[in-house]
CSV table of C-alpha atoms and ligand atoms in Angstrom, one decimal:
chain,number,residue,atom,x,y,z
B,198,UNK,CA,-3.8,-26.9,-26.0
B,199,UNK,CA,-4.2,-24.8,-22.6
B,200,UNK,CA,-2.0,-25.9,-19.9
B,201,UNK,CA,-3.3,-26.6,-16.6
B,202,UNK,CA,-3.5,-23.9,-13.9
B,203,UNK,CA,-0.8,-24.3,-11.5
B,204,UNK,CA,-1.4,-23.6,-7.6
B,205,UNK,CA,-0.4,-20.0,-6.6
B,206,UNK,CA,3.0,-19.7,-4.7
B,207,UNK,CA,2.4,-20.8,-1.1
B,208,UNK,CA,-0.9,-22.0,0.4
B,209,UNK,CA,-2.7,-21.2,-2.7
B,210,UNK,CA,-4.3,-17.9,-0.8
B,211,UNK,CA,-0.9,-16.4,-1.3
B,212,UNK,CA,-0.9,-15.2,2.4
B,213,UNK,CA,2.6,-14.1,3.7
B,214,UNK,CA,2.1,-12.9,7.3
B,215,UNK,CA,3.1,-9.2,7.9
B,216,UNK,CA,3.0,-8.9,11.8
B,217,UNK,CA,3.4,-5.6,13.4
B,218,UNK,CA,3.5,-4.8,17.1
B,219,UNK,CA,1.5,-1.8,18.1
B,220,UNK,CA,2.4,-0.5,21.4
B,221,UNK,CA,-0.4,1.9,22.9
B,222,UNK,CA,0.6,4.1,25.4
B,223,UNK,CA,-1.7,6.3,27.6
B,224,UNK,CA,-2.8,9.3,25.6
B,225,UNK,CA,-5.9,10.8,24.2
B,226,UNK,CA,-4.6,10.1,20.7
B,227,UNK,CA,-5.5,6.8,21.5
B,228,UNK,CA,-8.9,7.0,19.4
B,229,UNK,CA,-6.5,7.3,16.4
B,230,UNK,CA,-4.6,4.3,17.1
B,231,UNK,CA,-7.8,2.3,17.2
B,232,UNK,CA,-8.3,3.6,13.5
B,233,UNK,CA,-4.7,2.9,12.8
B,234,UNK,CA,-5.0,-0.9,13.9
B,235,UNK,CA,-8.4,-1.3,11.6
B,236,UNK,CA,-6.5,0.4,8.9
B,237,UNK,CA,-3.7,-2.2,9.3
B,238,UNK,CA,-6.2,-4.9,9.2
B,239,UNK,CA,-8.2,-4.0,6.1
B,240,UNK,CA,-4.7,-3.4,4.4
B,241,UNK,CA,-3.6,-6.9,5.0
B,242,UNK,CA,-1.3,-6.9,8.1
B,243,UNK,CA,-1.5,-8.6,10.9
B,244,UNK,CA,-1.1,-6.3,14.3
B,245,UNK,CA,-0.8,-7.3,17.8
B,246,UNK,CA,-1.7,-4.4,20.1
B,247,UNK,CA,0.2,-4.1,23.4
B,248,UNK,CA,-1.3,-1.9,25.9
B,249,UNK,CA,0.5,-0.3,28.9
B,250,UNK,CA,-1.7,-0.1,32.0
B,251,UNK,CA,-2.2,3.9,31.3
B,252,UNK,CA,-3.4,3.0,28.1
B,253,UNK,CA,-6.3,0.9,29.5
B,254,UNK,CA,-7.5,4.0,31.1
B,255,UNK,CA,-8.6,5.6,27.9
B,256,UNK,CA,-9.8,2.3,25.9
B,257,UNK,CA,-10.3,-1.0,26.9
B,258,UNK,CA,-8.5,-3.9,25.7
B,259,UNK,CA,-11.8,-5.3,24.2
B,260,UNK,CA,-11.9,-2.4,21.7
B,261,UNK,CA,-8.4,-3.5,20.0
B,262,UNK,CA,-9.0,-6.9,20.3
B,263,UNK,CA,-12.1,-6.6,18.2
B,264,UNK,CA,-10.4,-4.2,15.7
B,265,UNK,CA,-7.2,-6.4,15.4
B,266,UNK,CA,-9.2,-9.6,15.6
B,267,UNK,CA,-6.9,-10.8,17.9
B,268,UNK,CA,-6.1,-11.0,21.5
B,269,UNK,CA,-4.3,-7.9,23.4
B,270,UNK,CA,-1.2,-7.9,25.0
B,271,UNK,CA,-1.3,-6.5,28.7
B,272,UNK,CA,1.1,-6.2,31.7
B,273,UNK,CA,-1.3,-8.2,33.7
B,274,UNK,CA,-1.8,-10.8,31.2
B,275,UNK,CA,2.0,-10.9,30.4
B,276,UNK,CA,2.4,-12.0,34.2
B,277,UNK,CA,-0.1,-14.5,34.3
B,278,UNK,CA,0.1,-16.1,30.9
B,279,UNK,CA,3.7,-17.3,31.4
B,280,UNK,CA,4.5,-16.8,35.0
B,281,UNK,CA,7.2,-14.2,33.9
B,282,UNK,CA,8.5,-12.2,31.3
B,283,UNK,CA,8.6,-14.6,28.6
B,284,UNK,CA,5.7,-12.8,26.7
B,285,UNK,CA,7.8,-10.0,25.6
B,286,UNK,CA,10.4,-12.2,24.1
B,287,UNK,CA,7.8,-14.2,22.2
B,288,UNK,CA,6.1,-10.7,20.8
B,289,UNK,CA,9.4,-9.4,19.9
B,290,UNK,CA,10.4,-12.4,18.2
B,291,UNK,CA,7.2,-12.8,15.8
B,292,UNK,CA,6.8,-9.4,14.6
B,293,UNK,CA,8.7,-7.6,11.7
B,294,UNK,CA,7.8,-4.0,13.2
B,295,UNK,CA,7.4,-2.5,16.2
B,296,UNK,CA,5.1,1.0,15.9
B,297,UNK,CA,4.6,2.6,19.5
B,298,UNK,CA,1.6,5.2,18.8
B,299,UNK,CA,0.9,7.3,20.8
B,300,UNK,CA,4.1,7.1,22.3
B,301,UNK,CA,4.1,9.5,25.5
B,302,UNK,CA,6.7,11.4,27.2
B,303,UNK,CA,6.9,8.9,29.8
B,304,UNK,CA,7.4,5.8,27.6
B,305,UNK,CA,9.7,7.7,25.3
B,306,UNK,CA,11.9,8.5,28.3
B,307,UNK,CA,12.0,4.8,29.5
B,308,UNK,CA,12.4,3.9,25.8
B,309,UNK,CA,15.7,6.1,25.6
B,310,UNK,CA,17.2,5.2,28.9
B,311,UNK,CA,16.7,1.3,28.2
B,312,UNK,CA,14.4,0.8,30.9
B,313,UNK,CA,12.0,-2.3,31.1
B,314,UNK,CA,9.5,-2.0,33.6
B,315,UNK,CA,6.5,-2.6,31.7
B,316,UNK,CA,5.5,-5.1,28.7
B,317,UNK,CA,5.9,-2.3,26.2
B,318,UNK,CA,9.5,-0.9,27.1
B,319,UNK,CA,10.7,-4.7,27.7
B,320,UNK,CA,9.5,-5.3,24.0
B,321,UNK,CA,11.2,-2.5,22.9
B,322,UNK,CA,14.6,-3.7,24.3
B,323,UNK,CA,14.3,-7.3,22.9
B,324,UNK,CA,12.9,-6.3,19.5
B,325,UNK,CA,15.5,-6.3,16.5
B,326,UNK,CA,13.2,-5.2,13.6
B,327,UNK,CA,12.4,-1.5,12.4
B,328,UNK,CA,10.6,0.7,15.1
B,329,UNK,CA,8.1,3.5,14.0
B,330,UNK,CA,7.7,6.2,17.1
B,331,UNK,CA,4.5,8.6,16.8
B,332,UNK,CA,4.9,10.5,19.9
B,333,UNK,CA,1.9,12.7,21.4
B,334,UNK,CA,1.7,15.0,24.0
B,335,UNK,CA,1.1,18.6,25.5
B,336,UNK,CA,3.2,20.9,23.6
B,337,UNK,CA,5.5,21.9,26.7
B,338,UNK,CA,6.2,18.4,27.5
B,339,UNK,CA,7.1,17.9,23.6
B,340,UNK,CA,9.4,21.0,23.3
B,341,UNK,CA,11.0,20.3,26.7
B,342,UNK,CA,14.6,19.7,26.3
B,343,UNK,CA,14.5,16.4,28.2
B,344,UNK,CA,11.8,14.9,25.5
B,345,UNK,CA,13.7,16.5,22.4
B,346,UNK,CA,16.8,14.7,23.7
B,347,UNK,CA,15.2,11.4,24.5
B,348,UNK,CA,13.6,11.8,20.6
B,349,UNK,CA,16.9,12.4,19.1
B,350,UNK,CA,18.4,9.5,21.0
B,351,UNK,CA,15.6,7.1,19.9
B,352,UNK,CA,16.1,8.6,16.2
B,353,UNK,CA,20.2,8.0,16.3
B,354,UNK,CA,19.4,4.6,17.2
B,355,UNK,CA,17.5,3.8,13.9
B,356,UNK,CA,13.8,4.5,15.1
B,357,UNK,CA,11.9,6.5,12.5
B,358,UNK,CA,10.2,9.2,15.0
B,359,UNK,CA,7.3,11.0,13.3
B,360,UNK,CA,6.8,14.9,13.5
B,361,UNK,CA,3.9,15.9,15.6
B,362,UNK,CA,1.2,18.2,13.9
B,363,UNK,CA,0.5,21.8,15.5
B,364,UNK,CA,-3.0,23.0,16.4
B,365,UNK,CA,-5.6,22.5,19.0
B,366,UNK,CA,-4.4,20.0,21.6
B,367,UNK,CA,-6.8,17.9,23.8
B,368,UNK,CA,-5.4,19.7,26.8
B,369,UNK,CA,-7.2,23.2,25.6
B,370,UNK,CA,-4.0,24.6,24.5
B,371,UNK,CA,-2.6,25.3,21.1
B,372,UNK,CA,0.6,24.1,19.9
B,373,UNK,CA,2.8,21.2,18.8
B,374,UNK,CA,2.5,17.6,19.8
B,375,UNK,CA,-0.4,16.2,18.4
B,376,UNK,CA,-0.2,12.8,17.2
B,377,UNK,CA,0.6,12.1,13.1
B,378,UNK,CA,-2.5,11.1,11.4
B,379,UNK,CA,-3.2,7.1,11.1
B,380,UNK,CA,-2.4,7.3,7.1
B,381,UNK,CA,0.8,9.0,7.8
B,382,UNK,CA,1.9,6.4,10.6
B,383,UNK,CA,0.6,3.2,8.0
B,384,UNK,CA,2.9,4.8,5.4
B,385,UNK,CA,5.8,4.7,8.0
B,386,UNK,CA,5.1,1.3,8.6
B,387,UNK,CA,4.9,0.5,5.1
B,388,UNK,CA,8.5,2.0,4.5
B,389,UNK,CA,9.8,-0.1,7.6
B,390,UNK,CA,8.6,-3.1,5.7
B,391,UNK,CA,10.4,-1.6,2.3
B,392,UNK,CA,13.4,-1.3,4.2
B,393,UNK,CA,13.7,-4.7,5.8
B,394,UNK,CA,12.4,-6.7,2.7
B,395,UNK,CA,15.4,-8.8,1.4
B,396,UNK,CA,13.9,-10.6,-1.9
B,397,UNK,CA,14.1,-10.5,-5.9
B,398,UNK,CA,12.4,-6.8,-5.7
B,399,UNK,CA,14.2,-5.3,-3.3
B,400,UNK,CA,16.0,-2.2,-4.7
B,401,UNK,CA,14.4,-3.0,-8.0
B,402,UNK,CA,13.0,0.0,-10.0
B,403,UNK,CA,9.2,-0.7,-10.4
B,404,UNK,CA,6.6,1.5,-12.3
B,405,UNK,CA,2.9,0.7,-11.9
B,406,UNK,CA,0.3,2.4,-13.9
B,407,UNK,CA,-3.2,2.7,-12.5
B,408,UNK,CA,-6.7,4.2,-13.2
B,409,UNK,CA,-8.4,5.1,-16.4
B,410,UNK,CA,-7.3,7.9,-18.5
B,411,UNK,CA,-9.1,11.0,-19.4
B,412,UNK,CA,-8.9,12.1,-23.1
B,413,UNK,CA,-9.9,15.7,-23.2
B,414,UNK,CA,-12.7,16.8,-25.7
B,415,UNK,CA,-12.5,20.4,-24.5
B,416,UNK,CA,-11.6,22.5,-21.6
B,417,UNK,CA,-14.2,20.8,-19.1
B,418,UNK,CA,-15.3,17.5,-20.8
B,419,UNK,CA,-13.5,14.2,-21.6
B,420,UNK,CA,-14.0,10.5,-22.6
B,421,UNK,CA,-13.1,8.3,-19.7
B,422,UNK,CA,-13.6,4.7,-18.1
B,423,UNK,CA,-14.8,3.3,-14.7
B,424,UNK,CA,-11.4,2.1,-13.9
B,425,UNK,CA,-11.0,3.2,-10.0
B,426,UNK,CA,-7.2,2.7,-9.7
B,427,UNK,CA,-7.6,0.4,-6.7
B,428,UNK,CA,-5.6,-2.8,-8.5
B,429,UNK,CA,-2.9,-0.9,-9.9
B,430,UNK,CA,-2.7,1.1,-6.0
B,431,UNK,CA,-2.4,-2.3,-4.6
B,432,UNK,CA,0.1,-3.6,-6.9
B,433,UNK,CA,2.3,-0.6,-6.2
B,434,UNK,CA,1.7,-0.9,-2.5
B,435,UNK,CA,2.7,-4.7,-2.7
B,436,UNK,CA,5.8,-4.1,-4.8
B,437,UNK,CA,6.9,-1.4,-2.3
B,438,UNK,CA,6.6,-3.9,0.9
B,439,UNK,CA,8.6,-6.3,-0.7
B,440,UNK,CA,11.7,-3.6,-1.0
B,441,UNK,CA,11.1,-2.0,-4.2
B,442,UNK,CA,11.7,1.6,-5.3
B,443,UNK,CA,8.3,2.3,-6.7
B,444,UNK,CA,6.8,4.9,-8.7
B,445,UNK,CA,2.9,4.9,-9.2
B,446,UNK,CA,1.6,6.6,-12.4
B,447,UNK,CA,-1.9,7.1,-11.9
B,448,UNK,CA,-5.1,9.1,-12.9
B,449,UNK,CA,-6.6,8.7,-9.6
B,450,UNK,CA,-5.5,10.0,-6.1
B,451,UNK,CA,-6.4,7.4,-3.9
B,452,UNK,CA,-4.4,9.2,-0.7
B,453,UNK,CA,-1.1,9.2,0.8
B,454,UNK,CA,1.5,6.9,-0.6
B,455,UNK,CA,4.7,5.6,1.1
B,456,UNK,CA,6.2,5.9,-2.7
B,457,UNK,CA,6.4,8.5,-5.2
B,458,UNK,CA,3.4,8.7,-7.4
B,459,UNK,CA,3.3,10.7,-10.8
B,460,UNK,CA,-0.2,12.2,-11.7
B,461,UNK,CA,-1.5,12.2,-15.5
B,462,UNK,CA,-4.7,12.4,-17.4
B,463,UNK,CA,-4.7,11.2,-20.9
B,464,UNK,CA,-2.9,8.5,-22.7
B,465,UNK,CA,-0.5,10.8,-23.8
B,466,UNK,CA,0.6,11.9,-20.3
B,467,UNK,CA,0.9,8.6,-18.9
B,468,UNK,CA,2.9,7.4,-22.1
B,469,UNK,CA,5.2,10.3,-21.5
B,470,UNK,CA,5.5,9.4,-17.8
B,471,UNK,CA,6.0,5.8,-18.5
B,472,UNK,CA,8.8,6.3,-20.9
B,473,UNK,CA,10.8,8.8,-18.8
B,474,UNK,CA,10.5,6.7,-15.8
B,475,UNK,CA,11.3,3.2,-17.4
B,476,UNK,CA,14.5,4.1,-18.8
B,477,UNK,CA,16.0,3.3,-15.6
B,478,UNK,CA,13.1,0.4,-14.2
B,479,UNK,CA,13.5,-3.1,-13.8
B,480,UNK,CA,9.8,-3.8,-14.2
B,481,UNK,CA,6.7,-2.1,-16.0
B,482,UNK,CA,3.1,-3.3,-14.5
B,483,UNK,CA,0.4,-1.7,-16.9
B,484,UNK,CA,-2.7,-2.1,-14.8
B,485,UNK,CA,-4.2,1.4,-16.3
B,486,UNK,CA,-7.3,1.2,-18.5
B,487,UNK,CA,-5.6,3.3,-20.6
B,488,UNK,CA,-7.7,4.9,-23.8
B,489,UNK,CA,-7.4,3.2,-27.1
B,490,UNK,CA,-8.8,6.0,-28.8
B,491,UNK,CA,-8.4,9.9,-28.2
B,492,UNK,CA,-10.5,13.1,-29.7
B,493,UNK,CA,-8.3,14.1,-32.9
B,494,UNK,CA,-8.8,17.6,-31.7
B,495,UNK,CA,-9.2,19.5,-28.5
B,496,UNK,CA,-11.7,22.2,-28.7
B,497,UNK,CA,-10.5,25.6,-26.9
B,498,UNK,CA,-12.7,26.6,-24.2
B,499,UNK,CA,-16.2,25.1,-24.3
B,500,UNK,CA,-18.2,23.2,-26.7
B,501,UNK,CA,-21.4,25.3,-26.8
B,502,UNK,CA,-25.0,23.4,-27.2
B,503,UNK,CA,-26.6,26.3,-29.6
B,504,UNK,CA,-28.9,24.7,-31.9
B,505,UNK,CA,-26.8,21.3,-32.5
B,506,UNK,CA,-29.0,18.2,-32.7
B,507,UNK,CA,-26.0,15.9,-32.9
B,508,UNK,CA,-22.4,16.0,-32.2
B,509,UNK,CA,-19.6,14.0,-33.9
B,510,UNK,CA,-16.4,13.0,-32.1
B,511,UNK,CA,-13.4,12.2,-34.4
B,512,UNK,CA,-11.3,9.6,-32.2
B,513,UNK,CA,-7.8,8.7,-33.2
B,514,UNK,CA,-5.7,5.7,-31.9
B,515,UNK,CA,-3.5,6.4,-28.8
B,516,UNK,CA,-0.1,4.7,-28.7
B,517,UNK,CA,0.1,1.4,-26.9
B,518,UNK,CA,2.4,2.1,-24.1
B,519,UNK,CA,2.9,-1.5,-23.0
B,520,UNK,CA,4.0,-2.6,-26.5
B,521,UNK,CA,6.4,0.4,-27.2
B,522,UNK,CA,8.2,0.1,-23.8
B,523,UNK,CA,9.7,-3.2,-24.9
B,524,UNK,CA,13.2,-3.3,-24.2
B,525,UNK,CA,15.8,-6.0,-23.1
B,526,UNK,CA,16.2,-5.9,-19.3
B,527,UNK,CA,12.7,-4.5,-18.7
B,528,UNK,CA,10.1,-7.3,-17.0
B,529,UNK,CA,6.7,-6.3,-18.5
B,530,UNK,CA,3.3,-7.0,-16.9
B,531,UNK,CA,0.2,-6.5,-18.9
B,532,UNK,CA,-3.7,-6.6,-17.9
B,533,UNK,CA,-6.1,-8.1,-20.2
B,534,UNK,CA,-9.9,-7.0,-19.1
B,535,UNK,CA,-12.0,-8.9,-21.3
B,536,UNK,CA,-15.8,-9.1,-21.7
B,537,UNK,CA,-16.5,-12.7,-20.8
B,538,UNK,CA,-14.3,-15.6,-20.1
B,539,UNK,CA,-12.1,-15.1,-23.0
B,540,UNK,CA,-8.8,-16.7,-21.7
B,541,UNK,CA,-7.9,-17.1,-25.5
B,542,UNK,CA,-8.2,-13.5,-26.4
B,543,UNK,CA,-6.0,-12.8,-23.2
B,544,UNK,CA,-3.4,-15.6,-24.4
B,545,UNK,CA,-3.4,-13.9,-27.9
B,546,UNK,CA,-2.7,-10.6,-26.0
B,547,UNK,CA,0.1,-11.8,-24.2
B,548,UNK,CA,1.8,-13.2,-27.5
B,549,UNK,CA,0.9,-10.0,-29.3
B,550,UNK,CA,2.6,-7.4,-26.7
B,551,UNK,CA,5.7,-9.9,-25.9
B,552,UNK,CA,5.1,-9.4,-22.1
B,553,UNK,CA,6.7,-11.6,-19.4
B,554,UNK,CA,3.3,-11.9,-17.6
B,555,UNK,CA,-0.1,-10.8,-18.5
B,556,UNK,CA,-3.0,-10.6,-16.0
B,557,UNK,CA,-6.4,-11.7,-17.4
B,558,UNK,CA,-9.8,-10.7,-15.9
B,559,UNK,CA,-13.5,-11.0,-16.9
B,560,UNK,CA,-15.1,-7.7,-16.7
B,561,UNK,CA,-18.6,-9.2,-17.0
B,562,UNK,CA,-18.3,-11.2,-13.6
B,563,UNK,CA,-20.3,-9.9,-11.1
B,564,UNK,CA,-18.6,-8.1,-8.1
B,565,UNK,CA,-15.2,-8.2,-9.6
B,566,UNK,CA,-12.8,-6.0,-11.6
B,567,UNK,CA,-13.2,-2.5,-13.1
B,568,UNK,CA,-14.5,-0.3,-10.3
B,569,UNK,CA,-14.9,-3.2,-7.7
B,570,UNK,CA,-13.0,-3.9,-4.2
B,571,UNK,CA,-12.6,-7.4,-5.4
B,572,UNK,CA,-10.9,-9.1,-8.6
B,573,UNK,CA,-10.5,-12.7,-9.8
B,574,UNK,CA,-7.7,-13.0,-12.2
B,575,UNK,CA,-5.7,-15.8,-14.0
B,576,UNK,CA,-1.9,-14.7,-14.7
B,577,UNK,CA,-0.3,-16.3,-17.7
B,578,UNK,CA,3.1,-16.9,-17.5
B,579,UNK,CA,5.7,-19.1,-19.4
B,580,UNK,CA,5.5,-21.5,-16.7
B,581,UNK,CA,1.7,-22.1,-16.9
B,582,UNK,CA,-1.3,-20.0,-15.8
B,583,UNK,CA,-2.0,-19.4,-11.9
B,584,UNK,CA,-5.7,-18.9,-11.3
B,585,UNK,CA,-6.6,-16.6,-8.0
B,586,UNK,CA,-10.1,-17.2,-7.4
B,587,UNK,CA,-12.6,-14.2,-6.1
B,588,UNK,CA,-10.4,-12.4,-3.5
B,589,UNK,CA,-9.4,-8.9,-2.4
B,590,UNK,CA,-7.3,-6.6,-4.8
B,591,UNK,CA,-4.4,-6.8,-2.2
B,592,UNK,CA,-4.2,-10.5,-2.4
B,593,UNK,CA,-4.4,-10.5,-6.1
B,594,UNK,CA,-1.5,-8.1,-5.8
B,595,UNK,CA,0.4,-10.8,-3.9
B,596,UNK,CA,0.0,-13.3,-6.2
B,597,UNK,CA,1.1,-11.0,-9.4
B,598,UNK,CA,4.4,-10.2,-7.4
B,599,UNK,CA,5.1,-13.5,-6.3
B,600,UNK,CA,5.2,-14.4,-10.1
B,601,UNK,CA,7.1,-11.1,-10.9
B,602,UNK,CA,9.8,-12.0,-8.1
B,603,UNK,CA,9.6,-15.8,-9.6
B,604,UNK,CA,10.7,-14.4,-12.6
B,605,UNK,CA,13.1,-11.8,-11.5
B,606,UNK,CA,14.9,-14.8,-9.4
B,607,UNK,CA,15.2,-17.1,-12.3
B,608,UNK,CA,16.5,-14.5,-15.0
Z,833,LIG,N1,-2.2,-0.6,-23.1
Z,833,LIG,C1,-1.4,0.1,-23.4
Z,833,LIG,N2,-1.5,1.2,-24.1
Z,833,LIG,C2,-2.9,1.4,-24.4
Z,833,LIG,C3,-3.9,0.6,-24.6
Z,833,LIG,C4,-3.4,-0.5,-23.5
Z,833,LIG,O1,-0.5,0.4,-22.7
Z,833,LIG,N3,-3.1,2.4,-25.6
Z,833,LIG,C5,-2.1,-1.8,-22.0
Z,833,LIG,C6,-3.2,-2.0,-20.8
Z,833,LIG,O2,-2.8,-1.2,-19.7
Z,833,LIG,C7,-3.0,-3.6,-20.4
Z,833,LIG,C8,-2.6,-4.0,-21.9
Z,833,LIG,O3,-2.1,-2.9,-22.7
Z,833,LIG,O4,-1.6,-3.7,-19.7
Z,833,LIG,C9,-4.2,-4.8,-22.5
Z,833,LIG,O5,-5.0,-3.7,-22.5
Z,833,LIG,P1,-6.3,-4.2,-23.1
Z,833,LIG,O6,-7.1,-2.8,-23.0
Z,833,LIG,O7,-6.9,-5.2,-22.6
Z,833,LIG,O8,-6.0,-4.1,-24.9
Z,833,LIG,P2,-5.9,-3.7,-26.0
Z,833,LIG,O9,-4.5,-3.8,-26.6
Z,833,LIG,O10,-6.5,-2.5,-26.1
Z,833,LIG,O11,-6.8,-4.5,-27.1
Z,833,LIG,P3,-8.4,-4.3,-26.9
Z,833,LIG,O12,-9.0,-3.3,-26.9
Z,833,LIG,O13,-9.0,-4.8,-28.3
Z,833,LIG,O14,-8.8,-5.6,-26.1
């Protein structure tokens, strides 16, 4: 008889707040900070923006309030709200990571000297978590020994000082000093969470597979499927945020990651990469849609149409990577994408593959699963099922990793 689903850990939506303070100084690169804050929100972080007076000359607090979906901290309101400098202690206490982007020469100098003459610099002094700094300024100001000294001092104190790019600068000159791209800053913020995590996944090696494999027919054609690689990417991101040493083996490039990725194409490539990586791993999450069959022979060059009316493809079975990876000490998580509400079929796979957890989803349900942004899953585990109603793949990934951590902690 099927067990009653048990509630997911936490409040049922598996929301653990990941709060980031984003200190914004007055520089033209501020437009990239708006994008950074927006990406933080879409990727499940809770940003609180802190503007210096100079920053407000470039962008109004309203813009940041709208993209961050929360009140913006300003020097002016810091004084008004509490009648003193209490807001900086509150802000510093509530966040896990502080990111200053853009960090101008003036603010960098104040941070290096330990001054606290505005809200941002006071927060920096009161803050005890990881700090990410994205400098932005004219090339001559950036290269000046005073600025370079300040950056070195901040890095020596543990801040992750990001490199600047070179090229056209807003001042019309060319050179270094251009702020890192939002995606690069986001990766640094993710690394900061990874380094400050302290849970069952911290320091564990986790291999995640993602995307649909492409089975070559000839030099240009392949047999494939519609998997977007998003669920696997979300799982890898989540494990990394929880402190894991993550390797993502994927057929789809979904942009910069904060951890190592291995690009593969076919089921055979994926099998080779997974076996090489899992030799030293603690967890394997097979989220990829691996082809069950592949062309028996690969035609060199290109199959020509000629006068041919029909073309037969002889397909042969691929290796079941998940099954072949079984070994003591490796926690394995499988996926079962079924056509219909076939939880019974998923349960049979759970037994047959001998996995620790199996994530079931119904690919026929509308708006979820393969190729979509959202998913609805049931996690089958020895403790009973956990059902996660339709939500983002990031929230689904949190639920899966919470179950993985629970199993690691109880082993
Ligand atoms: N899988 C695998 N190697 C394969 C095929 C599947 O490692 N050659 C993994 C998938 O990544 C997934 C799990 O096995 O985690 C189940 O995949 P699925 O395609 O749902 O099941 P199959 O075992 O292929 O069975 P069927 O196609 O009959 O549903």
